[in-house]
Coordinates of C-alpha atoms in Angstrom, one line a residue:
M1293 CA 62.5 -129.3 -57.9
S1294 CA 64.4 -126.1 -58.8
R1295 CA 64.9 -123.4 -56.2
P1296 CA 62.6 -120.4 -56.4
R1297 CA 64.1 -117.3 -58.0
I1298 CA 63.6 -114.0 -56.2
V1299 CA 64.6 -110.7 -57.9
I1300 CA 64.8 -107.4 -56.0
V1301 CA 64.9 -104.2 -58.0
G1302 CA 66.7 -101.4 -56.1
A1303 CA 69.0 -101.4 -53.1
G1304 CA 67.8 -98.5 -51.1
F1305 CA 66.6 -98.8 -47.5
A1306 CA 63.6 -101.0 -48.5
G1307 CA 65.5 -103.1 -51.1
Y1308 CA 68.6 -103.6 -48.9
R1309 CA 66.6 -104.7 -45.9
T1310 CA 64.5 -107.1 -48.0
A1311 CA 67.6 -108.7 -49.4
R1312 CA 69.3 -109.0 -46.0
T1313 CA 66.3 -110.5 -44.4
L1314 CA 65.6 -112.9 -47.2
S1315 CA 69.2 -114.1 -47.1
R1316 CA 68.7 -115.1 -43.5
L1317 CA 65.2 -116.6 -43.9
T1318 CA 65.6 -118.7 -47.0
R1319 CA 68.7 -120.5 -45.6
H1320 CA 70.2 -121.1 -49.1
Q1321 CA 66.9 -122.6 -50.4
A1322 CA 66.2 -119.8 -52.9
D1323 CA 68.2 -117.9 -55.5
I1324 CA 68.2 -114.2 -54.5
T1325 CA 69.2 -111.6 -57.1
L1326 CA 69.6 -107.9 -56.3
L1327 CA 69.5 -105.5 -59.3
N1328 CA 71.0 -102.0 -58.6
P1329 CA 73.0 -99.4 -60.5
T1330 CA 75.6 -99.2 -57.8
D1331 CA 77.5 -101.8 -55.7
Y1332 CA 76.7 -100.0 -52.4
F1333 CA 73.8 -99.1 -50.2
L1334 CA 73.8 -95.3 -49.5
Y1335 CA 73.0 -94.2 -45.9
L1336 CA 71.4 -91.0 -47.1
P1337 CA 70.8 -89.2 -43.8
L1338 CA 74.5 -88.6 -43.4
L1339 CA 75.0 -87.2 -46.9
P1340 CA 75.0 -83.6 -45.8
Q1341 CA 78.1 -84.4 -43.7
V1342 CA 79.8 -85.7 -46.8
A1343 CA 79.1 -82.4 -48.5
A1344 CA 80.4 -80.5 -45.5
G1345 CA 83.7 -82.4 -45.4
I1346 CA 83.0 -84.2 -42.1
L1347 CA 82.7 -87.7 -43.5
E1348 CA 84.4 -89.3 -46.4
P1349 CA 82.1 -90.7 -49.2
R1350 CA 82.9 -94.3 -48.5
R1351 CA 81.8 -94.0 -44.9
V1352 CA 78.2 -93.7 -45.9
S1353 CA 78.5 -96.3 -48.7
V1354 CA 77.9 -99.9 -47.4
S1355 CA 79.2 -102.7 -49.8
L1356 CA 76.3 -104.8 -51.1
S1357 CA 78.4 -107.9 -51.9
G1358 CA 80.3 -107.6 -48.6
T1359 CA 77.2 -107.4 -46.3
L1360 CA 74.7 -109.5 -48.2
P1361 CA 75.8 -113.1 -48.1
H1362 CA 74.2 -115.5 -50.6
V1363 CA 72.7 -112.7 -52.6
R1364 CA 73.7 -112.3 -56.2
L1365 CA 74.4 -108.7 -57.2
V1366 CA 73.7 -107.6 -60.7
L1367 CA 74.8 -104.0 -61.7
G1368 CA 72.2 -102.4 -63.9
E1369 CA 69.0 -100.4 -64.2
A1370 CA 65.6 -102.0 -64.9
D1371 CA 64.3 -101.0 -68.3
G1372 CA 61.0 -102.9 -68.3
I1373 CA 59.1 -105.7 -66.6
D1374 CA 57.2 -108.4 -68.4
L1375 CA 54.6 -109.3 -65.8
D1376 CA 53.2 -112.2 -67.9
G1377 CA 56.6 -113.6 -68.8
R1378 CA 57.9 -113.0 -65.4
T1379 CA 61.2 -111.3 -66.5
V1380 CA 63.0 -108.1 -65.7
H1381 CA 64.9 -106.5 -68.6
Y1382 CA 67.9 -104.3 -67.5
T1383 CA 70.8 -102.3 -69.0
G1384 CA 74.2 -102.7 -67.4
P1385 CA 76.7 -99.9 -66.6
E1386 CA 78.5 -100.4 -69.9
G1387 CA 75.4 -100.6 -72.1
E1388 CA 75.0 -104.3 -72.1
E1389 CA 71.5 -105.7 -71.9
G1390 CA 70.2 -108.6 -69.8
T1391 CA 67.1 -110.4 -68.6
L1392 CA 66.4 -111.7 -65.2
P1393 CA 63.6 -114.4 -64.8
Y1394 CA 61.8 -114.5 -61.5
D1395 CA 59.3 -116.5 -59.5
R1396 CA 58.9 -113.6 -57.0
L1397 CA 59.6 -110.0 -57.7
V1398 CA 60.1 -107.2 -55.2
L1399 CA 60.0 -103.6 -56.5
A1400 CA 61.9 -101.3 -54.3
A1401 CA 62.9 -98.8 -56.9
G1402 CA 62.7 -95.8 -54.7
S1403 CA 62.1 -92.2 -55.8
V1404 CA 63.5 -89.5 -58.1
N1405 CA 63.8 -85.7 -58.0
K1406 CA 60.7 -83.7 -58.1
L1407 CA 60.7 -80.6 -60.3
L1408 CA 58.4 -77.7 -60.4
P1409 CA 57.6 -75.7 -63.6
I1410 CA 59.9 -72.8 -62.6
P1411 CA 61.9 -71.3 -65.5
G1412 CA 65.6 -72.0 -65.2
V1413 CA 65.6 -74.4 -62.3
A1414 CA 66.4 -77.5 -64.4
E1415 CA 69.3 -75.7 -66.0
H1416 CA 70.8 -73.9 -63.0
A1417 CA 70.0 -75.9 -59.9
H1418 CA 71.4 -79.1 -58.5
G1419 CA 69.8 -81.7 -56.4
F1420 CA 71.0 -83.5 -53.3
R1421 CA 70.1 -87.2 -53.5
G1422 CA 73.3 -89.1 -54.3
L1423 CA 77.0 -89.2 -53.7
P1424 CA 77.9 -87.5 -57.0
E1425 CA 75.7 -84.5 -56.1
A1426 CA 77.2 -84.3 -52.6
L1427 CA 80.8 -84.4 -54.0
Y1428 CA 79.9 -81.8 -56.6
L1429 CA 78.3 -79.5 -54.1
R1430 CA 81.4 -79.7 -51.8
D1431 CA 83.7 -78.9 -54.6
H1432 CA 81.5 -76.1 -56.0
V1433 CA 81.0 -74.4 -52.6
T1434 CA 84.8 -74.6 -51.9
R1435 CA 85.5 -73.1 -55.3
Q1436 CA 83.0 -70.3 -55.0
V1437 CA 84.5 -69.2 -51.7
E1438 CA 88.0 -69.3 -53.0
L1439 CA 87.1 -67.3 -56.1
A1440 CA 85.1 -64.8 -53.9
A1441 CA 88.2 -64.4 -51.7
A1442 CA 90.3 -63.5 -54.7
A1443 CA 87.8 -61.1 -56.3
D1444 CA 88.3 -57.4 -56.1
D1445 CA 84.8 -56.6 -57.2
R1446 CA 82.4 -56.5 -54.3
A1447 CA 79.4 -57.5 -56.5
E1448 CA 81.1 -60.6 -57.8
C1449 CA 82.3 -61.5 -54.4
A1450 CA 78.8 -61.2 -53.0
A1451 CA 77.3 -63.3 -55.7
R1452 CA 79.9 -66.1 -55.4
C1453 CA 79.6 -66.4 -51.6
T1454 CA 75.8 -66.4 -51.6
F1455 CA 74.2 -69.9 -51.4
V1456 CA 70.5 -70.5 -51.9
V1457 CA 68.8 -73.7 -50.7
V1458 CA 65.2 -74.3 -51.7
G1459 CA 63.2 -76.7 -49.4
A1460 CA 63.2 -76.5 -45.6
G1461 CA 62.6 -80.1 -45.0
Y1462 CA 65.1 -82.4 -43.3
T1463 CA 67.6 -82.4 -46.1
G1464 CA 67.5 -78.7 -47.0
T1465 CA 67.7 -77.7 -43.3
E1466 CA 70.8 -80.0 -42.7
V1467 CA 72.5 -78.8 -45.9
A1468 CA 72.1 -75.1 -44.9
A1469 CA 73.2 -75.8 -41.3
H1470 CA 76.3 -77.7 -42.3
G1471 CA 77.1 -75.5 -45.3
A1472 CA 77.1 -72.4 -43.2
M1473 CA 79.6 -73.9 -40.7
Y1474 CA 81.8 -75.2 -43.6
T1475 CA 82.1 -71.8 -45.4
D1476 CA 82.6 -69.9 -42.1
A1477 CA 85.5 -72.1 -41.3
Q1478 CA 87.0 -71.4 -44.8
V1479 CA 86.7 -67.6 -44.4
R1480 CA 88.2 -67.6 -40.9
K1481 CA 91.4 -69.1 -42.4
H1482 CA 91.4 -67.0 -45.6
P1483 CA 89.4 -63.8 -45.2
M1484 CA 88.0 -62.1 -48.2
R1485 CA 89.6 -58.9 -49.6
T1486 CA 86.3 -57.1 -49.6
G1487 CA 85.6 -57.9 -46.0
M1488 CA 82.4 -59.8 -46.9
R1489 CA 81.3 -63.1 -45.4
P1490 CA 79.4 -66.1 -46.9
R1491 CA 75.6 -65.8 -47.0
W1492 CA 73.3 -68.8 -46.8
M1493 CA 69.5 -68.6 -47.6
L1494 CA 66.9 -71.2 -46.9
L1495 CA 63.6 -70.8 -48.8
D1496 CA 60.3 -72.6 -48.5
V1497 CA 56.6 -71.9 -49.1
A1498 CA 55.8 -73.7 -45.8
P1499 CA 55.0 -71.6 -42.8
R1500 CA 57.9 -72.9 -40.7
V1501 CA 61.1 -75.0 -41.0
M1502 CA 60.5 -78.7 -41.1
P1503 CA 56.7 -78.6 -40.9
E1504 CA 56.5 -82.4 -40.4
M1505 CA 58.1 -82.1 -37.0
D1506 CA 56.8 -80.9 -33.7
E1507 CA 56.6 -77.1 -33.5
R1508 CA 59.2 -77.0 -30.6
L1509 CA 61.7 -78.9 -32.7
S1510 CA 61.0 -76.7 -35.7
A1511 CA 61.6 -73.6 -33.6
T1512 CA 64.9 -75.2 -32.3
A1513 CA 66.1 -75.8 -35.8
E1514 CA 65.2 -72.3 -37.0
R1515 CA 66.9 -70.8 -34.0
V1516 CA 70.2 -72.6 -34.7
L1517 CA 70.1 -71.6 -38.3
R1518 CA 69.6 -68.0 -37.5
Q1519 CA 72.4 -68.1 -35.0
R1520 CA 74.7 -69.3 -37.7
G1521 CA 73.7 -66.4 -40.0
V1522 CA 71.4 -68.4 -42.3
E1523 CA 68.5 -66.3 -43.7
V1524 CA 65.4 -68.3 -43.2
R1525 CA 62.6 -67.1 -45.5
M1526 CA 59.3 -68.9 -45.0
G1527 CA 56.5 -68.4 -47.5
T1528 CA 59.0 -67.6 -50.2
S1529 CA 60.3 -69.6 -53.1
V1530 CA 62.1 -69.2 -56.4
K1531 CA 60.1 -67.6 -59.3
E1532 CA 62.9 -67.8 -61.9
A1533 CA 66.5 -69.0 -61.9
T1534 CA 69.3 -67.6 -64.1
H1535 CA 73.0 -67.8 -64.4
D1536 CA 73.4 -64.6 -62.4
G1537 CA 71.0 -65.4 -59.6
V1538 CA 67.3 -66.1 -58.7
V1539 CA 64.1 -64.1 -58.7
L1540 CA 62.0 -64.8 -55.6
T1541 CA 58.3 -64.9 -55.4
D1542 CA 58.3 -61.8 -53.2
G1543 CA 59.8 -59.9 -56.1
S1544 CA 63.3 -59.6 -54.8
T1545 CA 66.4 -60.7 -56.7
V1546 CA 69.3 -62.5 -55.2
D1547 CA 72.7 -62.7 -57.1
T1548 CA 74.1 -66.1 -56.6
R1549 CA 76.0 -68.9 -58.4
T1550 CA 74.6 -71.7 -56.3
L1551 CA 71.1 -73.1 -56.2
V1552 CA 70.6 -76.3 -54.2
W1553 CA 67.2 -78.0 -54.9
C1554 CA 65.9 -80.0 -51.9
V1555 CA 62.2 -79.7 -52.7
G1556 CA 60.8 -83.2 -52.9
V1557 CA 60.6 -86.5 -54.6
R1558 CA 58.2 -88.7 -56.6
P1559 CA 58.2 -92.4 -57.1
D1560 CA 60.5 -93.9 -59.7
P1561 CA 58.8 -93.9 -63.2
L1562 CA 59.5 -97.6 -63.6
V1563 CA 56.3 -98.4 -61.7
E1564 CA 54.2 -96.3 -64.0
S1565 CA 55.0 -98.6 -66.9
L1566 CA 53.4 -101.6 -65.3
G1567 CA 49.8 -100.5 -66.0
L1568 CA 48.7 -101.5 -62.5
P1569 CA 46.6 -99.5 -60.0
M1570 CA 48.5 -96.4 -58.7
E1571 CA 48.1 -93.9 -55.9
R1572 CA 49.7 -90.6 -56.9
G1573 CA 52.5 -92.3 -58.8
R1574 CA 53.0 -95.1 -56.2
L1575 CA 52.1 -98.7 -56.8
L1576 CA 49.1 -99.8 -54.7
V1577 CA 49.7 -102.7 -52.4
D1578 CA 47.7 -104.5 -49.7
P1579 CA 48.8 -104.4 -46.0
H1580 CA 51.0 -107.4 -46.8
L1581 CA 52.9 -105.3 -49.4
Q1582 CA 51.6 -107.6 -52.1
V1583 CA 50.1 -106.2 -55.4
P1584 CA 46.5 -107.2 -55.6
G1585 CA 45.9 -109.8 -58.4
R1586 CA 49.6 -110.5 -58.7
P1587 CA 50.6 -113.0 -56.0
E1588 CA 54.2 -113.0 -57.4
L1589 CA 54.7 -109.2 -57.2
F1590 CA 55.6 -107.3 -54.0
A1591 CA 56.5 -103.6 -53.6
C1592 CA 57.9 -101.6 -50.8
G1593 CA 59.6 -98.3 -50.0
D1594 CA 58.9 -95.0 -51.9
A1595 CA 57.6 -96.8 -54.9
A1596 CA 54.7 -98.4 -53.0
A1597 CA 51.5 -97.0 -51.5
V1598 CA 51.4 -99.0 -48.3
P1599 CA 48.2 -98.6 -46.1
D1600 CA 49.0 -96.9 -42.8
P1601 CA 47.3 -98.9 -40.0
N1602 CA 47.5 -95.9 -37.6
Q1603 CA 45.7 -93.6 -40.0
P1604 CA 42.9 -95.5 -41.9
G1605 CA 42.6 -94.4 -45.5
Q1606 CA 46.1 -92.9 -45.5
Y1607 CA 49.4 -94.3 -46.8
T1608 CA 52.8 -94.4 -45.1
P1609 CA 54.9 -91.4 -46.0
M1610 CA 58.0 -91.7 -48.1
T1611 CA 60.6 -91.8 -45.4
A1612 CA 63.7 -93.9 -44.8
Q1613 CA 62.2 -95.1 -41.5
H1614 CA 59.2 -96.6 -43.2
A1615 CA 61.2 -98.0 -46.1
W1616 CA 63.5 -99.8 -43.7
R1617 CA 60.6 -101.4 -41.9
H1618 CA 58.8 -102.2 -45.2
G1619 CA 61.8 -104.3 -46.2
K1620 CA 61.7 -106.6 -43.2
V1621 CA 57.9 -107.3 -43.5
C1622 CA 58.2 -107.7 -47.3
A1623 CA 60.9 -110.4 -46.9
H1624 CA 58.8 -112.4 -44.4
N1625 CA 55.8 -112.3 -46.8
V1626 CA 57.8 -113.3 -49.8
V1627 CA 59.0 -116.4 -47.9
A1628 CA 55.5 -117.0 -46.7
S1629 CA 54.3 -117.0 -50.3
L1630 CA 56.8 -119.8 -51.0
G1631 CA 55.2 -122.0 -48.2
R1632 CA 57.3 -121.0 -45.2
G1633 CA 55.8 -119.2 -42.2
Q1634 CA 52.8 -116.9 -41.9
R1635 CA 52.2 -113.6 -43.7
K1636 CA 52.6 -110.4 -41.7
V1637 CA 50.7 -107.1 -41.8
Y1638 CA 52.8 -104.0 -41.9
R1639 CA 52.5 -102.1 -38.6
H1640 CA 54.7 -99.5 -37.2
R1641 CA 55.3 -97.3 -34.2
D1642 CA 56.6 -93.8 -34.6
M1643 CA 60.1 -93.7 -33.0
G1644 CA 60.5 -90.0 -33.6
F1645 CA 62.9 -88.0 -35.8
V1646 CA 66.4 -86.7 -35.5
V1647 CA 68.0 -83.7 -37.4
D1648 CA 71.7 -83.1 -37.3
L1649 CA 72.4 -79.4 -37.4
G1650 CA 76.2 -79.6 -37.2
G1651 CA 78.7 -79.4 -34.4
A1652 CA 77.0 -80.3 -31.1
K1653 CA 73.6 -78.9 -32.2
A1654 CA 70.7 -81.1 -33.2
A1655 CA 66.9 -81.4 -32.9
A1656 CA 65.3 -84.7 -31.9
N1657 CA 62.2 -86.2 -30.4
P1658 CA 63.0 -89.9 -29.7
F1659 CA 59.8 -91.7 -28.7
G1660 CA 58.1 -88.3 -28.6
L1661 CA 60.5 -86.6 -26.1
P1662 CA 61.6 -83.2 -27.6
M1663 CA 65.3 -82.5 -27.2
S1664 CA 67.8 -79.9 -28.3
G1665 CA 71.4 -78.9 -27.8
P1666 CA 74.3 -81.3 -27.1
A1667 CA 71.9 -83.9 -25.7
A1668 CA 70.0 -84.0 -28.9
G1669 CA 73.3 -84.1 -30.8
A1670 CA 74.4 -87.2 -28.8
V1671 CA 71.1 -88.9 -29.4
T1672 CA 71.2 -88.1 -33.1
R1673 CA 74.7 -89.5 -33.7
G1674 CA 73.9 -92.5 -31.5
Y1675 CA 70.8 -93.2 -33.6
H1676 CA 72.7 -93.0 -36.9
L1677 CA 75.4 -95.4 -35.6
A1678 CA 72.8 -97.9 -34.5
A1679 CA 70.8 -97.6 -37.8
M1680 CA 73.8 -98.0 -40.2
P1681 CA 74.2 -101.6 -41.4
G1682 CA 78.0 -101.1 -41.6
N1683 CA 81.0 -98.7 -41.4
R1684 CA 80.1 -97.7 -37.8
V1685 CA 83.7 -97.6 -36.5
R1686 CA 84.9 -95.6 -39.5
V1687 CA 82.0 -93.1 -39.1
A1688 CA 82.7 -92.7 -35.4
A1689 CA 86.5 -92.2 -36.2
D1690 CA 85.7 -89.5 -38.7
W1691 CA 83.5 -87.7 -36.2
L1692 CA 86.3 -87.9 -33.6
L1693 CA 88.9 -86.5 -36.1
D1694 CA 86.5 -83.7 -37.1
A1695 CA 86.2 -82.7 -33.4
V1696 CA 90.0 -82.3 -32.9
L1697 CA 91.3 -81.4 -36.4
P1698 CA 90.4 -78.7 -38.9
R1699 CA 88.5 -79.7 -42.0
Q1700 CA 90.3 -79.9 -45.3
A1701 CA 88.8 -77.5 -47.8
V1702 CA 90.1 -78.7 -51.1
Q1703 CA 88.6 -79.3 -54.5
L1704 CA 88.9 -82.9 -55.7
G1705 CA 87.5 -82.1 -59.2
L1706 CA 85.9 -85.6 -59.5
V1707 CA 82.4 -84.5 -60.5
R1708 CA 81.5 -81.9 -63.1
S1709 CA 78.3 -80.0 -63.1
W1710 CA 76.9 -81.5 -66.3
S1711 CA 77.4 -85.0 -64.8
V1712 CA 74.8 -84.4 -62.0
P1713 CA 71.8 -82.8 -63.8
L1714 CA 68.8 -82.0 -61.7
E1715 CA 66.5 -83.8 -64.2
S1716 CA 67.8 -87.3 -63.7
S1717 CA 66.2 -90.6 -62.7
S1718 CA 69.6 -91.8 -61.5
P1719 CA 71.1 -89.2 -59.1
E1720 CA 73.3 -91.9 -57.5
V1721 CA 75.2 -92.5 -60.8
A1722 CA 77.1 -89.6 -62.3
R1723 CA 76.6 -89.0 -66.1
V1724 CA 79.6 -90.0 -68.2
P1725 CA 80.6 -89.0 -71.8
G1726 CA 79.4 -91.2 -74.6
R1727 CA 76.4 -92.5 -72.7
P1728 CA 72.8 -91.1 -72.7
E1729 CA 71.0 -90.3 -69.5
R1730 CA 67.5 -91.3 -68.5
T1731 CA 65.4 -88.6 -67.0
G1732 CA 62.7 -88.8 -64.3
T1733 CA 61.2 -85.4 -63.5
D1734 CA 58.0 -84.1 -62.0
T1735 CA 56.3 -80.8 -61.7
G1736 CA 54.4 -81.3 -58.5
S1737 CA 53.5 -78.5 -56.2
D1738 CA 54.9 -79.6 -52.8
L1739 CA 57.8 -77.0 -52.8
G1740 CA 58.5 -77.3 -49.1
K1741 CA 58.7 -81.1 -49.0
D1742 CA 62.0 -82.9 -48.4
P1743 CA 63.2 -85.8 -50.6
G1744 CA 62.4 -89.2 -49.2
Q1745 CA 61.3 -87.7 -45.9
S1746 CA 58.2 -85.5 -46.4
G1747 CA 55.9 -87.7 -48.4
A1748 CA 55.9 -85.2 -51.3
E1749 CA 53.3 -86.3 -53.9
P1750 CA 53.4 -85.9 -57.6
D1751 CA 50.9 -83.7 -59.4
G1752 CA 50.8 -81.1 -62.1
E1753 CA 52.3 -81.1 -65.6
P1754 CA 55.4 -83.0 -66.5
A1755 CA 58.5 -80.9 -66.8
K1756 CA 60.1 -80.2 -70.1
T1757 CA 62.6 -82.6 -71.5
P1758 CA 66.0 -81.5 -70.2
P1759 CA 68.4 -79.9 -72.6
S1760 CA 71.1 -82.2 -73.7
E1761 CA 73.8 -79.5 -73.6
P1762 CA 74.8 -77.5 -70.6
A1763 CA 72.7 -74.4 -70.3
K1764 CA 74.4 -71.2 -71.4
N1765 CA 75.5 -69.1 -68.5
R1766 CA 75.0 -71.9 -66.1
P1767 CA 77.0 -71.5 -62.9
S1768 CA 80.2 -73.4 -63.3
G1769 CA 78.5 -75.1 -66.3
E1770 CA 81.4 -74.9 -68.8
P1771 CA 83.9 -77.7 -68.8
A1772 CA 87.5 -76.8 -68.3
K1773 CA 89.4 -76.0 -71.5
N1774 CA 92.2 -78.1 -72.9
Q1775 CA 90.7 -81.3 -71.6
P1776 CA 91.7 -84.5 -73.4
G1777 CA 89.2 -86.4 -75.5
G1778 CA 88.4 -83.9 -78.3
E1779 CA 85.0 -82.4 -78.7
P1780 CA 82.2 -84.0 -76.7
A1781 CA 79.2 -85.6 -78.2
K1782 CA 76.1 -83.5 -79.0
N1783 CA 73.2 -84.2 -76.7
Q1784 CA 75.9 -85.0 -74.1
P1785 CA 76.8 -82.7 -71.3
G1786 CA 79.7 -80.5 -72.2
G1787 CA 79.2 -79.6 -75.8
E1788 CA 78.8 -80.8 -79.4
P1789 CA 80.6 -83.5 -81.5
A1790 CA 83.2 -83.0 -84.1
R1791 CA 82.0 -83.4 -87.7
N1792 CA 81.8 -86.7 -89.4
Q1793 CA 81.4 -88.3 -86.0
P1794 CA 79.5 -91.7 -86.2
H1795 CA 76.1 -91.8 -84.6
A1796 CA 74.8 -94.6 -82.3
E1797 CA 71.6 -96.4 -83.2
P1798 CA 68.4 -95.8 -81.3
A1799 CA 68.0 -98.0 -78.2
K1800 CA 65.8 -101.0 -78.3
R1801 CA 62.6 -101.4 -76.5
G1802 CA 62.2 -103.5 -73.4
P1803 CA 60.7 -106.9 -73.4
S1804 CA 57.2 -105.6 -72.7
G1805 CA 57.3 -103.7 -76.1
S1806 CA 57.0 -100.3 -74.5
P1807 CA 59.7 -97.6 -74.3
R1808 CA 61.4 -96.7 -71.1
A1809 CA 59.5 -96.1 -67.9
S1810 CA 58.9 -92.4 -68.2
G1811 CA 57.2 -92.9 -71.5
R1812 CA 59.4 -90.5 -73.4
P1813 CA 61.2 -91.4 -76.7
R1814 CA 64.8 -92.2 -76.7
R1815 CA 67.4 -90.3 -78.6
A1816 CA 70.4 -91.5 -80.6
V1817 CA 73.7 -90.7 -78.9
E1818 CA 76.9 -89.6 -80.4
A1819 CA 80.3 -90.5 -78.9
A1820 CA 82.6 -88.1 -77.2
G1821 CA 86.0 -87.6 -78.7
P1822 CA 87.4 -89.1 -81.9
R1823 CA 86.2 -92.6 -81.0
P1824 CA 82.8 -93.9 -82.2
A1825 CA 79.7 -94.2 -80.1
R1826 CA 78.8 -97.3 -78.3
G1827 CA 77.9 -100.1 -80.7
G1828 CA 74.6 -101.7 -81.0
S1829 CA 71.7 -100.0 -79.3
G1830 CA 73.6 -97.2 -77.7
K1831 CA 72.0 -98.0 -74.3
P1832 CA 72.6 -95.8 -71.4
G1833 CA 74.0 -96.7 -68.2
K1834 CA 71.7 -93.5 -62.8
A1835 CA 71.0 -93.3 -58.9
S1836 CA 68.0 -92.8 -55.6
R1837 CA 68.0 -92.5 -52.1
A1838 CA 66.9 -95.0 -49.9
S1839 CA 64.0 -94.2 -49.2
G1840 CA 65.4 -94.1 -52.5
T1841 CA 69.0 -95.0 -53.2
G1842 CA 68.0 -97.9 -55.3
S1843 CA 65.9 -96.0 -57.8
V1844 CA 65.8 -97.9 -61.0
G1845 CA 63.6 -96.5 -63.8
K1846 CA 63.6 -95.8 -67.5
R1847 CA 66.0 -93.6 -69.3
P1848 CA 64.4 -91.8 -72.3
T1849 CA 66.4 -90.0 -75.0
A1850 CA 65.5 -87.9 -77.9
P1851 CA 66.7 -87.8 -81.6
S1852 CA 69.9 -85.9 -82.0
G1853 CA 70.1 -83.0 -84.4
P1854 CA 72.7 -82.3 -87.1
S1855 CA 76.3 -82.3 -85.9
R1856 CA 78.1 -79.0 -85.6
S1857 CA 81.6 -78.3 -84.4
A1858 CA 82.4 -75.5 -82.0
R1859 CA 85.8 -75.2 -83.8
P1860 CA 87.4 -76.4 -87.0
P1861 CA 87.4 -80.2 -86.7
A1862 CA 90.5 -82.3 -87.0
D1863 CA 90.8 -85.0 -89.7
P1864 CA 88.8 -87.9 -88.4
G1865 CA 91.0 -90.3 -90.1
P1866 CA 89.9 -93.7 -91.5
E1867 CA 86.5 -95.1 -90.6
P1868 CA 86.7 -97.3 -87.4
P1869 CA 85.8 -100.9 -87.6
A1870 CA 82.2 -101.9 -86.9
N1871 CA 83.0 -103.7 -83.7
Q1872 CA 85.1 -100.9 -82.3
P1873 CA 84.8 -101.0 -78.4
P1874 CA 82.8 -98.1 -76.9
P1875 CA 84.7 -95.2 -75.3
G1876 CA 85.3 -95.7 -71.6
P1877 CA 84.0 -93.5 -68.9
D1878 CA 87.5 -92.0 -68.4
I1879 CA 87.2 -89.9 -71.5
A1880 CA 86.6 -86.3 -70.5
P1881 CA 84.6 -83.9 -72.7
G1882 CA 86.5 -81.3 -74.7
P1883 CA 86.3 -77.6 -74.5
V1884 CA 83.1 -75.7 -75.5
K1885 CA 83.1 -72.2 -76.8
R1886 CA 80.7 -69.8 -75.1
T1887 CA 78.3 -67.8 -77.3
D1888 CA 77.4 -65.1 -74.8
G1889 CA 80.9 -63.6 -74.3
R1890 CA 80.6 -64.2 -70.5
A1891 CA 83.6 -65.6 -68.7
V1892 CA 82.9 -68.2 -66.0
E1893 CA 85.2 -70.4 -64.1
G1894 CA 85.8 -73.9 -65.4
D1895 CA 83.8 -76.7 -64.0
S1896 CA 85.7 -79.0 -61.7

């Protein structure tokens, strides 16, 4: 008798815990496959410290192959699921396609960015859900402060050193708190010519900071923010975003080059393509995390609507704490479905919350005991060390070094603004030239909710399909000039293709016969530089935090328009052979000419 095949889609908090528990319970008696776009599990709660320069990126990235023995890792993103044929179709990071047969399937696809129908947000804002976005924000903030320090014009200096964060949930609050400390440290070492200082703003339509927490903890967090100079504006949001700034709902205008979107999340669109009962975009499951009528299908994490035993008629919120517990119960029930052990009902006890506000400041209520100040800071860091599945010594070492040494405020230039679009179903994977990008957006109304923490629900109209080229006048949206690789492809971030450039063919449909999960049409993709586009189907190659770091959904594209060159094209030379290998991810996009006459700094 052959061993049962178990496939897990997504390696966020839920997917990672499921795989780790299954590896222990099955005792080599099952083939476990984990499908994820990255080879690491991202410990998302510490991501603000990466953006603030406290932790290095690899500290919050736990190797999947190194910590999951007897689990086969497949790099790729799920394109479609054939429930009757029991197969998962996926696209690999280099465009290759594959199919994974299964006897048991666990959907832990996580969640994606939630967008609101606010003009200019998709073009001018950046999210905060993956390592690429954190690295970009760190570089961008560093660059803006350096440019502001060198500016003679007070208006330009004020705009560059103004940073607006939308969403006062856990993530937005921590980003603002750590960001204010980071920029203040920069200015102390290199004062600005105009005598100005960085200005941070935290906006939310909610009546108070972190409305999910106890009012005393919310008041503690707001007090710390105001002591650091952060402008906390409750009951206020963004009405319109432009290159030069934002228009707020109270009618005021703020000149800024930085808009950080920490509003909320929605379940990965992959689950929408299954045609099964849903609850506000989440797949309905029973208390055993099993899909009714599908004994081989399980779901957990942000993608699943799991009944909350403590609140009858309600579902567990989309938080990392719940996703981590879902994974353990799901693994036990998968094994029980194979004839080992008894099924378990998902139950939980609220252990409280911790919010790191930087330095020795934090707000926490472990087991319902409200705490603040250094004691809360010690509890918060102790909790994170205990919860991390790896890298504990390295994280503790970085915290120690940060306490005794000044932070290094340098631009690494690894992530460009166009490679981390807000409208993306894969924020954990940076966009690269020559490869299309799937999108997963939402226009729900929960402006004050925090990604993966607040239980933001989808509603409203879908957002418009994102523009394929960088928006004009976007802050830092223009690639640096004189980059190698020639003119970038049209419908790719960074510009338009050179003339006579070959076009890639439309992508194929998944095994279920339907287009990608979001239900939008694909678009043909042209290659960046003088080399041809990817051969064959031109498949794309994302990222979600855990309560969504393993988000794996569909990536739609749209037909490309006629090719135009921003400058006289070079002779393309002879036609390349049909089986020419696709351009690698190391090819950078070429320069793009601006049409508005405005000079902005190059995007690092």
